[in-house]
PDB file of N, CA and C in Angstrom:
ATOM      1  N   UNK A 982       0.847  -1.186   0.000  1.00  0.00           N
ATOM      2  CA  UNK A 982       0.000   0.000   0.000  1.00  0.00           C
ATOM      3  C   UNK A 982       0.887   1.243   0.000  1.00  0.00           C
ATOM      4  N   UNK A 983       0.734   1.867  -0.749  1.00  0.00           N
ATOM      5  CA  UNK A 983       1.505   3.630  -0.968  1.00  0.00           C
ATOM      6  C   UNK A 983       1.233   4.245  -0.002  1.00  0.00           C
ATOM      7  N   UNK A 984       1.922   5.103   0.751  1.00  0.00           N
ATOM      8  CA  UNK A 984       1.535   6.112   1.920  1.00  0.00           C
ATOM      9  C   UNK A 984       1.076   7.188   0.976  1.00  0.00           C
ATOM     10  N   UNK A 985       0.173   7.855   2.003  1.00  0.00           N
ATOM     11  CA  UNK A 985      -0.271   8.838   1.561  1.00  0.00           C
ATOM     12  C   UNK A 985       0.272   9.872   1.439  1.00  0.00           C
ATOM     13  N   UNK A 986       0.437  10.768   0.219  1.00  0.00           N
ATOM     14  CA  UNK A 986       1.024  12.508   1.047  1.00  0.00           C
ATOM     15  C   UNK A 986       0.201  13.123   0.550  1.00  0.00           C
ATOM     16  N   UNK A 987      -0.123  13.648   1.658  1.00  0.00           N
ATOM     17  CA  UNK A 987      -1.560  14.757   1.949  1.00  0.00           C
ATOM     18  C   UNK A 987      -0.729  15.988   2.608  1.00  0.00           C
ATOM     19  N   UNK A 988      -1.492  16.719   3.654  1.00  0.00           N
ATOM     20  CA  UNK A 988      -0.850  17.679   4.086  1.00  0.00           C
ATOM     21  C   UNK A 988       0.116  17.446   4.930  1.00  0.00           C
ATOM     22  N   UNK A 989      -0.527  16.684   5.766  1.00  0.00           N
ATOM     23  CA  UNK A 989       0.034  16.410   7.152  1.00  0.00           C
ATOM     24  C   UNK A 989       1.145  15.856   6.673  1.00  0.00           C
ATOM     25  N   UNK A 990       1.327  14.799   5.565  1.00  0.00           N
ATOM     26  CA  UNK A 990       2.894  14.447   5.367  1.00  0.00           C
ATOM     27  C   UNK A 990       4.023  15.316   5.209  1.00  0.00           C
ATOM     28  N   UNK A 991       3.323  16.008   4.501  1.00  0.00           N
ATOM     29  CA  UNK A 991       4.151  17.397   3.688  1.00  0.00           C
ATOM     30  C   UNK A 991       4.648  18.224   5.015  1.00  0.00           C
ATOM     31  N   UNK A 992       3.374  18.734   5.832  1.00  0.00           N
ATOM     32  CA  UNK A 992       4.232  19.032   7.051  1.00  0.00           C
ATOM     33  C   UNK A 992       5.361  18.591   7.554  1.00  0.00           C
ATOM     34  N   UNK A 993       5.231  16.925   8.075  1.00  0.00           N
ATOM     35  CA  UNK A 993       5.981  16.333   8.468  1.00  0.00           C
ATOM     36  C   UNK A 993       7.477  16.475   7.814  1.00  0.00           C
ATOM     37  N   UNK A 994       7.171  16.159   6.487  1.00  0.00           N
ATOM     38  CA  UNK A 994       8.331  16.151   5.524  1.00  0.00           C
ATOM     39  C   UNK A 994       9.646  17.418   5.825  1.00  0.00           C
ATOM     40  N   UNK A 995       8.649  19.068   5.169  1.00  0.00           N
ATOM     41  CA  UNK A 995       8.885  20.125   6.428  1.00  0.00           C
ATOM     42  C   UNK A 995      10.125  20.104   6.949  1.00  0.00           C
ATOM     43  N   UNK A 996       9.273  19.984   8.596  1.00  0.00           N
ATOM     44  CA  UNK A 996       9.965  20.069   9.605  1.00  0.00           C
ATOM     45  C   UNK A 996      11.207  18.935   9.418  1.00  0.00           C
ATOM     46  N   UNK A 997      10.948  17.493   9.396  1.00  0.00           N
ATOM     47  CA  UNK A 997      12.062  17.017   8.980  1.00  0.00           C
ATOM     48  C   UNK A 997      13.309  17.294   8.220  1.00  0.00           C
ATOM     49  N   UNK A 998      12.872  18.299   7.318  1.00  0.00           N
ATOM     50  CA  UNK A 998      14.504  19.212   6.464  1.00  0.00           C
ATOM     51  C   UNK A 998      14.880  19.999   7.209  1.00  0.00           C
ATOM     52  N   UNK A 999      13.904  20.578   8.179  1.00  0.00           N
ATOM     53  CA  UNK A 999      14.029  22.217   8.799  1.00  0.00           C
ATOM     54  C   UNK A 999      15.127  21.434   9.953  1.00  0.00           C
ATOM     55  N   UNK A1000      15.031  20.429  10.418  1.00  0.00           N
ATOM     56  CA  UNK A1000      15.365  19.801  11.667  1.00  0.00           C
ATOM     57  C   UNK A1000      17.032  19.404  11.224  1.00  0.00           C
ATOM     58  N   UNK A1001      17.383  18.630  10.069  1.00  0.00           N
ATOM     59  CA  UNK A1001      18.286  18.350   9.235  1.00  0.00           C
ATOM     60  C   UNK A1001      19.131  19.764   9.337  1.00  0.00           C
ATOM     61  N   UNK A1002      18.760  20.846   8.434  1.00  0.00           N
ATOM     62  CA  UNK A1002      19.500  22.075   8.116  1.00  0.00           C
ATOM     63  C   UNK A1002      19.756  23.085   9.570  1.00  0.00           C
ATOM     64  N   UNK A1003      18.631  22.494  10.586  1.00  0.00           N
ATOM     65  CA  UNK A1003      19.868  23.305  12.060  1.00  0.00           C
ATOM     66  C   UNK A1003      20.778  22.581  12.390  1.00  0.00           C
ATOM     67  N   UNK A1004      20.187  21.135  11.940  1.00  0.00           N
ATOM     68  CA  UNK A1004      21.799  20.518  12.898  1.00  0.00           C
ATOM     69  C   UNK A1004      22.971  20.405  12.103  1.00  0.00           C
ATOM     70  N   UNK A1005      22.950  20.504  10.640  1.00  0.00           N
ATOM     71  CA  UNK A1005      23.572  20.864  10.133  1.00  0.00           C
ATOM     72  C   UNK A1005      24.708  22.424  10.370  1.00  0.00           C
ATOM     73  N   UNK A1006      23.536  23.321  10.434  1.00  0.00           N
ATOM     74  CA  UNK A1006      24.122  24.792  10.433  1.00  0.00           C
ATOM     75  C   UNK A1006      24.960  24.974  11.841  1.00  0.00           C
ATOM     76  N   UNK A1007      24.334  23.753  13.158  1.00  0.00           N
ATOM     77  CA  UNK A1007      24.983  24.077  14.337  1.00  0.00           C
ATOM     78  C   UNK A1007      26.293  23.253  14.072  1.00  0.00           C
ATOM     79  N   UNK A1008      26.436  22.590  13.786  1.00  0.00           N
ATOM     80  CA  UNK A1008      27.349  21.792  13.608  1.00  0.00           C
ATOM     81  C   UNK A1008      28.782  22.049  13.017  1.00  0.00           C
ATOM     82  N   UNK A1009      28.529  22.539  11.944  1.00  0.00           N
ATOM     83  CA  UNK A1009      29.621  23.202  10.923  1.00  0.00           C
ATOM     84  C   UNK A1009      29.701  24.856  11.320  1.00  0.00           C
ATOM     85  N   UNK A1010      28.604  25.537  11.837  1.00  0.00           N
ATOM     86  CA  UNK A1010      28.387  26.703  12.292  1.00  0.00           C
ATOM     87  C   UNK A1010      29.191  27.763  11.179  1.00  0.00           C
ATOM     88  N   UNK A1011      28.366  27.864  10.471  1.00  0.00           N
ATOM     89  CA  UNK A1011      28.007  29.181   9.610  1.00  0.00           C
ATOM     90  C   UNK A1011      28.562  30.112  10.396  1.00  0.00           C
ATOM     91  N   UNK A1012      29.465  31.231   9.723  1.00  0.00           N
ATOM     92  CA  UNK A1012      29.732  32.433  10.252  1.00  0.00           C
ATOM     93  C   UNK A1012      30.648  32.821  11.280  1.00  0.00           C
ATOM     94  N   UNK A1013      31.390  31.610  11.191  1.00  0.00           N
ATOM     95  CA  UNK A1013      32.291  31.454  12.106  1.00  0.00           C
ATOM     96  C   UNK A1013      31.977  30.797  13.514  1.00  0.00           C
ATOM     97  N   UNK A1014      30.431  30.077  13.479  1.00  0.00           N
ATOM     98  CA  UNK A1014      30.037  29.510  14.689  1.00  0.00           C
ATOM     99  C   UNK A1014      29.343  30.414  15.169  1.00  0.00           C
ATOM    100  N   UNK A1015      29.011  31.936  14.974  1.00  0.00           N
ATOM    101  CA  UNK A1015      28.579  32.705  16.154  1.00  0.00           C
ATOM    102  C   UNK A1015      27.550  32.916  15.138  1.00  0.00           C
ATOM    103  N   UNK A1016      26.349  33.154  15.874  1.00  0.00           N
ATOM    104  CA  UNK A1016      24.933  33.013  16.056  1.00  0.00           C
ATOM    105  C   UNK A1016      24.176  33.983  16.577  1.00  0.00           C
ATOM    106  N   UNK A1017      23.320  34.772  16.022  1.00  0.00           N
ATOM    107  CA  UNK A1017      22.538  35.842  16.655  1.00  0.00           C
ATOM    108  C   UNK A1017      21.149  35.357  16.926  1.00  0.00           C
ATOM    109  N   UNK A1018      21.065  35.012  18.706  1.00  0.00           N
ATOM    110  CA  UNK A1018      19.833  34.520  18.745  1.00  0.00           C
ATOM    111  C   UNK A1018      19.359  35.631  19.848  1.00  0.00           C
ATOM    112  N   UNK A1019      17.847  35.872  19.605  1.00  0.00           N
ATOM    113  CA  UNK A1019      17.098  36.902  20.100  1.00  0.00           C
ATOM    114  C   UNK A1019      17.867  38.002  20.519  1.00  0.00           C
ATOM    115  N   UNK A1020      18.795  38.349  19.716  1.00  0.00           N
ATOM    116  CA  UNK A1020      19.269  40.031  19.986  1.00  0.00           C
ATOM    117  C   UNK A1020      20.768  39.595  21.033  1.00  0.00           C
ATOM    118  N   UNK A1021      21.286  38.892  20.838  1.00  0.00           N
ATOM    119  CA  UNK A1021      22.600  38.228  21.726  1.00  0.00           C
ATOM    120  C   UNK A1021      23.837  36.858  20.835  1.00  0.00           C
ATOM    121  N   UNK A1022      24.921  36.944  20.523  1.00  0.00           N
ATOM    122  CA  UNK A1022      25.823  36.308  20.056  1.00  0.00           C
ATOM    123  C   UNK A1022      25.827  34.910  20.916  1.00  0.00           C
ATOM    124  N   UNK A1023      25.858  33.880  20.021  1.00  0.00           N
ATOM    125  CA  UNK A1023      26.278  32.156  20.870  1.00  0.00           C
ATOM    126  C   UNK A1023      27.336  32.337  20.468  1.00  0.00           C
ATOM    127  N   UNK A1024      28.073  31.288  20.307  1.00  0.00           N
ATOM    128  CA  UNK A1024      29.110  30.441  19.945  1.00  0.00           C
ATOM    129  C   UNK A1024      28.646  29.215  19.956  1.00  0.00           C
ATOM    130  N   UNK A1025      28.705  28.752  19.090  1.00  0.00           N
ATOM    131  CA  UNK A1025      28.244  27.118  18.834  1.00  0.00           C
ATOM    132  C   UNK A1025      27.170  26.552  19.764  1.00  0.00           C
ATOM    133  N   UNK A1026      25.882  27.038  19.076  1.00  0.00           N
ATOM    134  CA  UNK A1026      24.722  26.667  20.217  1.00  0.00           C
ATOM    135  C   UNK A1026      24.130  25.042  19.782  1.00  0.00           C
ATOM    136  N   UNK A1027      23.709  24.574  20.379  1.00  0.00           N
ATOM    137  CA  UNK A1027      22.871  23.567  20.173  1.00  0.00           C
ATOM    138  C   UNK A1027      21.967  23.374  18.906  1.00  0.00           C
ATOM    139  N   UNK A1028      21.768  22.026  18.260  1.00  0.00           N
ATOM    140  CA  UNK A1028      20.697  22.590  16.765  1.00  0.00           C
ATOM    141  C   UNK A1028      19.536  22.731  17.677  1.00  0.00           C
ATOM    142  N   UNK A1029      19.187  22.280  19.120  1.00  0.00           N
ATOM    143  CA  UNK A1029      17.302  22.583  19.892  1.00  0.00           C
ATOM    144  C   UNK A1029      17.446  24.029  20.150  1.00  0.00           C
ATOM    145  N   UNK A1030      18.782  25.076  20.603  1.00  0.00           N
ATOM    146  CA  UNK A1030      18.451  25.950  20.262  1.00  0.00           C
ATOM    147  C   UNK A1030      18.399  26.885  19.181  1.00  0.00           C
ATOM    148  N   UNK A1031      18.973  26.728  18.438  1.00  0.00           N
ATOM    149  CA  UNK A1031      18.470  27.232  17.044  1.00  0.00           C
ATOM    150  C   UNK A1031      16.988  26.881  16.514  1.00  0.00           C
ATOM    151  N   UNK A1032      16.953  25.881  16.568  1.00  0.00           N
ATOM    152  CA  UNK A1032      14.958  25.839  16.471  1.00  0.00           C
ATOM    153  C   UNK A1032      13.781  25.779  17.305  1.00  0.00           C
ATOM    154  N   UNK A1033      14.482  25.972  18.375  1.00  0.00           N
ATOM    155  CA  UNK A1033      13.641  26.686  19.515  1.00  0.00           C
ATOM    156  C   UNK A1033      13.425  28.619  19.004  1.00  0.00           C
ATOM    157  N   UNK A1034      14.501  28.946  18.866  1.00  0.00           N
ATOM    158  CA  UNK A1034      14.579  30.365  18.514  1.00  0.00           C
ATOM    159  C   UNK A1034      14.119  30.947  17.235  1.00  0.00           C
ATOM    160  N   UNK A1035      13.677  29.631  16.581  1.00  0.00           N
ATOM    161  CA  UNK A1035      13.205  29.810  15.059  1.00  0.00           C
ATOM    162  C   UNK A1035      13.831  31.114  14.290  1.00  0.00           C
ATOM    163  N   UNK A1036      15.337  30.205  13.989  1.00  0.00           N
ATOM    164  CA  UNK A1036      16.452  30.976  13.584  1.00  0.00           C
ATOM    165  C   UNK A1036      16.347  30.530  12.218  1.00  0.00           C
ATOM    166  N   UNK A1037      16.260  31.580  11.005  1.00  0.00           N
ATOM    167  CA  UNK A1037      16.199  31.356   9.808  1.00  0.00           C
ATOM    168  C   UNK A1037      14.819  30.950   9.290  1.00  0.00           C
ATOM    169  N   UNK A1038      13.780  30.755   9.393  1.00  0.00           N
ATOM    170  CA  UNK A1038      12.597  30.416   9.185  1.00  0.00           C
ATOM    171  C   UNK A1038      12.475  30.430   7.244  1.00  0.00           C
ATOM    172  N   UNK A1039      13.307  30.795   6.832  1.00  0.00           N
ATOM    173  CA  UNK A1039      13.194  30.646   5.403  1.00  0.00           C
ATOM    174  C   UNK A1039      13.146  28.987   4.872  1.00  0.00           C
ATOM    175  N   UNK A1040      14.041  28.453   5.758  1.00  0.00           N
ATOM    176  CA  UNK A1040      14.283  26.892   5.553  1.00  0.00           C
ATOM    177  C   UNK A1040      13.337  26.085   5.779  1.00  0.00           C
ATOM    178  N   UNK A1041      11.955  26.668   6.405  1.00  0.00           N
ATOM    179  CA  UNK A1041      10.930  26.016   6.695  1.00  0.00           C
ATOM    180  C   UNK A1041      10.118  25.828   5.288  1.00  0.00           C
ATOM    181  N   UNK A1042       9.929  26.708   4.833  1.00  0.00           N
ATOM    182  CA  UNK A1042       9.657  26.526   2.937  1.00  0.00           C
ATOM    183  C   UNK A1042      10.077  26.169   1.987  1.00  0.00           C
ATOM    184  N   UNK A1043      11.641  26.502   1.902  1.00  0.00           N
ATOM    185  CA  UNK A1043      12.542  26.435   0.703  1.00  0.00           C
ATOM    186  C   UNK A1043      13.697  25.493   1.435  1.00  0.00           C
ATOM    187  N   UNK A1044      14.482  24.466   0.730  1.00  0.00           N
ATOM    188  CA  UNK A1044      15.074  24.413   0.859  1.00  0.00           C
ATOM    189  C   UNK A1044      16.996  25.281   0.974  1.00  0.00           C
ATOM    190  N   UNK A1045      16.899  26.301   0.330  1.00  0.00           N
ATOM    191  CA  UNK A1045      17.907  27.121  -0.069  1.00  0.00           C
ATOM    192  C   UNK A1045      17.586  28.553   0.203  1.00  0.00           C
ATOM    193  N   UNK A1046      18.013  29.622   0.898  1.00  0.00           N
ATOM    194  CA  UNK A1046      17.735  30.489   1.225  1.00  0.00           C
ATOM    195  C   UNK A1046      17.185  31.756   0.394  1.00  0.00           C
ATOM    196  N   UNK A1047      17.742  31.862  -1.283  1.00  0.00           N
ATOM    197  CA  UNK A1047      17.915  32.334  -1.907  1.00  0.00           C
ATOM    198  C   UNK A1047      17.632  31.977  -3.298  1.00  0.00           C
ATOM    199  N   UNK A1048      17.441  32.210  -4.370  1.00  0.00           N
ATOM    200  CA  UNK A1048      17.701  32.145  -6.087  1.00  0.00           C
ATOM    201  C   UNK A1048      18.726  32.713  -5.884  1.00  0.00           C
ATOM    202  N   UNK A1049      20.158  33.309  -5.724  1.00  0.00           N
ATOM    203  CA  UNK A1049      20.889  33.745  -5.917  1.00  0.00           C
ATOM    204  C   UNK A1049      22.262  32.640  -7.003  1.00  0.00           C
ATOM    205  N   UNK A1050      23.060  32.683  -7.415  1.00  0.00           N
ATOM    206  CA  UNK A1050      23.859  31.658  -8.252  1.00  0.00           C
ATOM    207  C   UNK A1050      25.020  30.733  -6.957  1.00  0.00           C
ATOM    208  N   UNK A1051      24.919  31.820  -5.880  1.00  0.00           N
ATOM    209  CA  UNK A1051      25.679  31.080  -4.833  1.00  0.00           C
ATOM    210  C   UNK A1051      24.697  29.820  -4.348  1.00  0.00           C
ATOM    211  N   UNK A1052      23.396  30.060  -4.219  1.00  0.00           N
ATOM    212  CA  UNK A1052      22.696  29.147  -3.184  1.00  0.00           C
ATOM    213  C   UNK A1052      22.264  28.322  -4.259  1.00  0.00           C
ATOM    214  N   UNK A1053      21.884  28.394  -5.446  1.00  0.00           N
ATOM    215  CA  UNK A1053      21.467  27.232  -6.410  1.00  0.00           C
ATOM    216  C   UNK A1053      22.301  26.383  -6.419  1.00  0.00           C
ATOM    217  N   UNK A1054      23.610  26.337  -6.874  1.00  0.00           N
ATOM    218  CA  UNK A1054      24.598  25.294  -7.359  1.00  0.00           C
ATOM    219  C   UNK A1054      24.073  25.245  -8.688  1.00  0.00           C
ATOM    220  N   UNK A1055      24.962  23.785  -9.080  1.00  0.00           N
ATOM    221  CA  UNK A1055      24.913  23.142 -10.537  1.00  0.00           C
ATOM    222  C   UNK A1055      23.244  22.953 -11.074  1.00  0.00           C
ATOM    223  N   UNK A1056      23.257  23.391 -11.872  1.00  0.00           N
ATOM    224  CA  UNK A1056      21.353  23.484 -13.016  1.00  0.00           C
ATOM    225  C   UNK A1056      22.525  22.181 -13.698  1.00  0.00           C
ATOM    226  N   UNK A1057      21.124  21.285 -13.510  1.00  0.00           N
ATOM    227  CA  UNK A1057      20.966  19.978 -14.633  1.00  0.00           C
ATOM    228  C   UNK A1057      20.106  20.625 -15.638  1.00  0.00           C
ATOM    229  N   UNK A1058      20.472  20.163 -17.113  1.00  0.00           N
ATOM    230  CA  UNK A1058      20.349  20.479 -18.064  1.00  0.00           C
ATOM    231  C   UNK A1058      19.991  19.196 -19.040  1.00  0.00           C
ATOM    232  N   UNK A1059      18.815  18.074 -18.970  1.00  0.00           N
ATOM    233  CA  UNK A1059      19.038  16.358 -19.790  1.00  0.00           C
ATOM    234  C   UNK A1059      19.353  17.288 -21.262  1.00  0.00           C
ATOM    235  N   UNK A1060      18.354  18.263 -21.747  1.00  0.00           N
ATOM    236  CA  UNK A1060      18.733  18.218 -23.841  1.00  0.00           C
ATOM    237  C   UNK A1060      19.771  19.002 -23.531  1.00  0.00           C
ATOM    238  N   UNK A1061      20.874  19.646 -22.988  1.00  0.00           N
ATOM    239  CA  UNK A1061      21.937  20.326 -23.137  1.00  0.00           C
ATOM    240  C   UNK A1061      23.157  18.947 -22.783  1.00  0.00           C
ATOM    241  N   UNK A1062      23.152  18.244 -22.170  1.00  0.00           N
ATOM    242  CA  UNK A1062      23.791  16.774 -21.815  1.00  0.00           C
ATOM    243  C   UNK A1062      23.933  15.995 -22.843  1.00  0.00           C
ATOM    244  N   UNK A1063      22.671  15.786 -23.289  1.00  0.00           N
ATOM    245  CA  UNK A1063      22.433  14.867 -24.217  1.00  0.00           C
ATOM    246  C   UNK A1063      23.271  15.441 -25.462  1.00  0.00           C
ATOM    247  N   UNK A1064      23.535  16.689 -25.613  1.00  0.00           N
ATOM    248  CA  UNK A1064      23.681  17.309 -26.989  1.00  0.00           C
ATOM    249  C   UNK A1064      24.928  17.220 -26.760  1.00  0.00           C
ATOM    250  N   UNK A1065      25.376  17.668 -25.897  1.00  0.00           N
ATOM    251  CA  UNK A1065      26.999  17.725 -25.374  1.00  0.00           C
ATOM    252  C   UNK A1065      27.753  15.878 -25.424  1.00  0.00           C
ATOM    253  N   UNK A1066      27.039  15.537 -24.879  1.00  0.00           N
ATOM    254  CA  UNK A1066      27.836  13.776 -25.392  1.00  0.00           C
ATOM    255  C   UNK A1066      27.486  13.457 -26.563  1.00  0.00           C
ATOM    256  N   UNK A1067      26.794  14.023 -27.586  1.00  0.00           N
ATOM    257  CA  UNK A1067      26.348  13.488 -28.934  1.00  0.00           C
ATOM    258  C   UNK A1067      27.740  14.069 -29.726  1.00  0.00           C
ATOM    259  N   UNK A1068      27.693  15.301 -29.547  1.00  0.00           N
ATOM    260  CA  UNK A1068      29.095  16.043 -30.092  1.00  0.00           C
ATOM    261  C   UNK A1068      30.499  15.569 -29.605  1.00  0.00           C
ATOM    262  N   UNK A1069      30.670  15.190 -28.113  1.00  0.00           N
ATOM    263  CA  UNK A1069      31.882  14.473 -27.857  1.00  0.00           C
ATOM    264  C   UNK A1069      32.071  13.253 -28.673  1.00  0.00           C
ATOM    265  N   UNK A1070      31.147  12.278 -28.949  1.00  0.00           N
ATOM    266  CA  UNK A1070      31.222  11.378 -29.460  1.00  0.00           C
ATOM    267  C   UNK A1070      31.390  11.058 -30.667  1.00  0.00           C
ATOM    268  N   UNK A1071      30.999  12.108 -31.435  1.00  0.00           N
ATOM    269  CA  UNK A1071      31.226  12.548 -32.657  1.00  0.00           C
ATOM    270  C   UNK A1071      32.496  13.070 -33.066  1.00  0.00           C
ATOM    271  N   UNK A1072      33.183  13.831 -32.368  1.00  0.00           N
ATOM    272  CA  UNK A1072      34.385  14.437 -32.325  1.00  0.00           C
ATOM    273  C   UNK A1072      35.245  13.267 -32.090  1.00  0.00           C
ATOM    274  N   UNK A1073      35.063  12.100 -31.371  1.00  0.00           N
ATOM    275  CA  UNK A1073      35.971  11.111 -31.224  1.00  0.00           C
ATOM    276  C   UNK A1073      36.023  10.242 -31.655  1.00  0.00           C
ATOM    277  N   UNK A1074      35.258  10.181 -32.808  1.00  0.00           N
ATOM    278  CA  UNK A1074      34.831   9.032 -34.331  1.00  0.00           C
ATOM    279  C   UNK A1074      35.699   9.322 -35.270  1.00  0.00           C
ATOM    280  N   UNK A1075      35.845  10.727 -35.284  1.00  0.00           N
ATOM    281  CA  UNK A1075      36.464  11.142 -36.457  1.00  0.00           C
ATOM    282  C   UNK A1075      37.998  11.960 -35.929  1.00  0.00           C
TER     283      UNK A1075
END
């Protein structure tokens, strides 16, 4: 039987990235580790407090903070791929 995704999954789903990307961000600590939570500097806080403090709330929607070319990374491209190994391959026939 397929699980369902309805809302409530999607929620779930959510918070599960949101939960991922603090402990991530506490971990490696962005910015040199220091942290502006409610108007005061951490140093390497906990990921429960960072999402207790609902630090960054952008990550709750988007995975990536931004469209900017820093926060996208690499664009897959299949008909620009495809065209590009058709021509390598061609070039190495002849």
């Amino acid at each position: 039987m397929m699980e369902k995704r309805n809302k409530h999954w999607r929620i779930e789903q959510r918070n599960r990235i949101y939960t991922v990307q603090m402990k991530l961000q506490a971990a490696y600590g962005s910015y040199g580790g220091e942290f502006i939570i409610n108007g005061e500097r951490i140093r390497n806080p906990r990921w429960i407090d960072l999402y207790k403090a609902n630090w960054n709330p952008v990550y709750k929607s988007v995975r990536k903070p931004c469209s900017c070319w820093m926060c996208c990374g690499e664009k897959y491209n299949r008909c620009s791929y495809k065209k590009e190994t058709v021509r390598l391959l061609g070039e190495s026939m002849y």
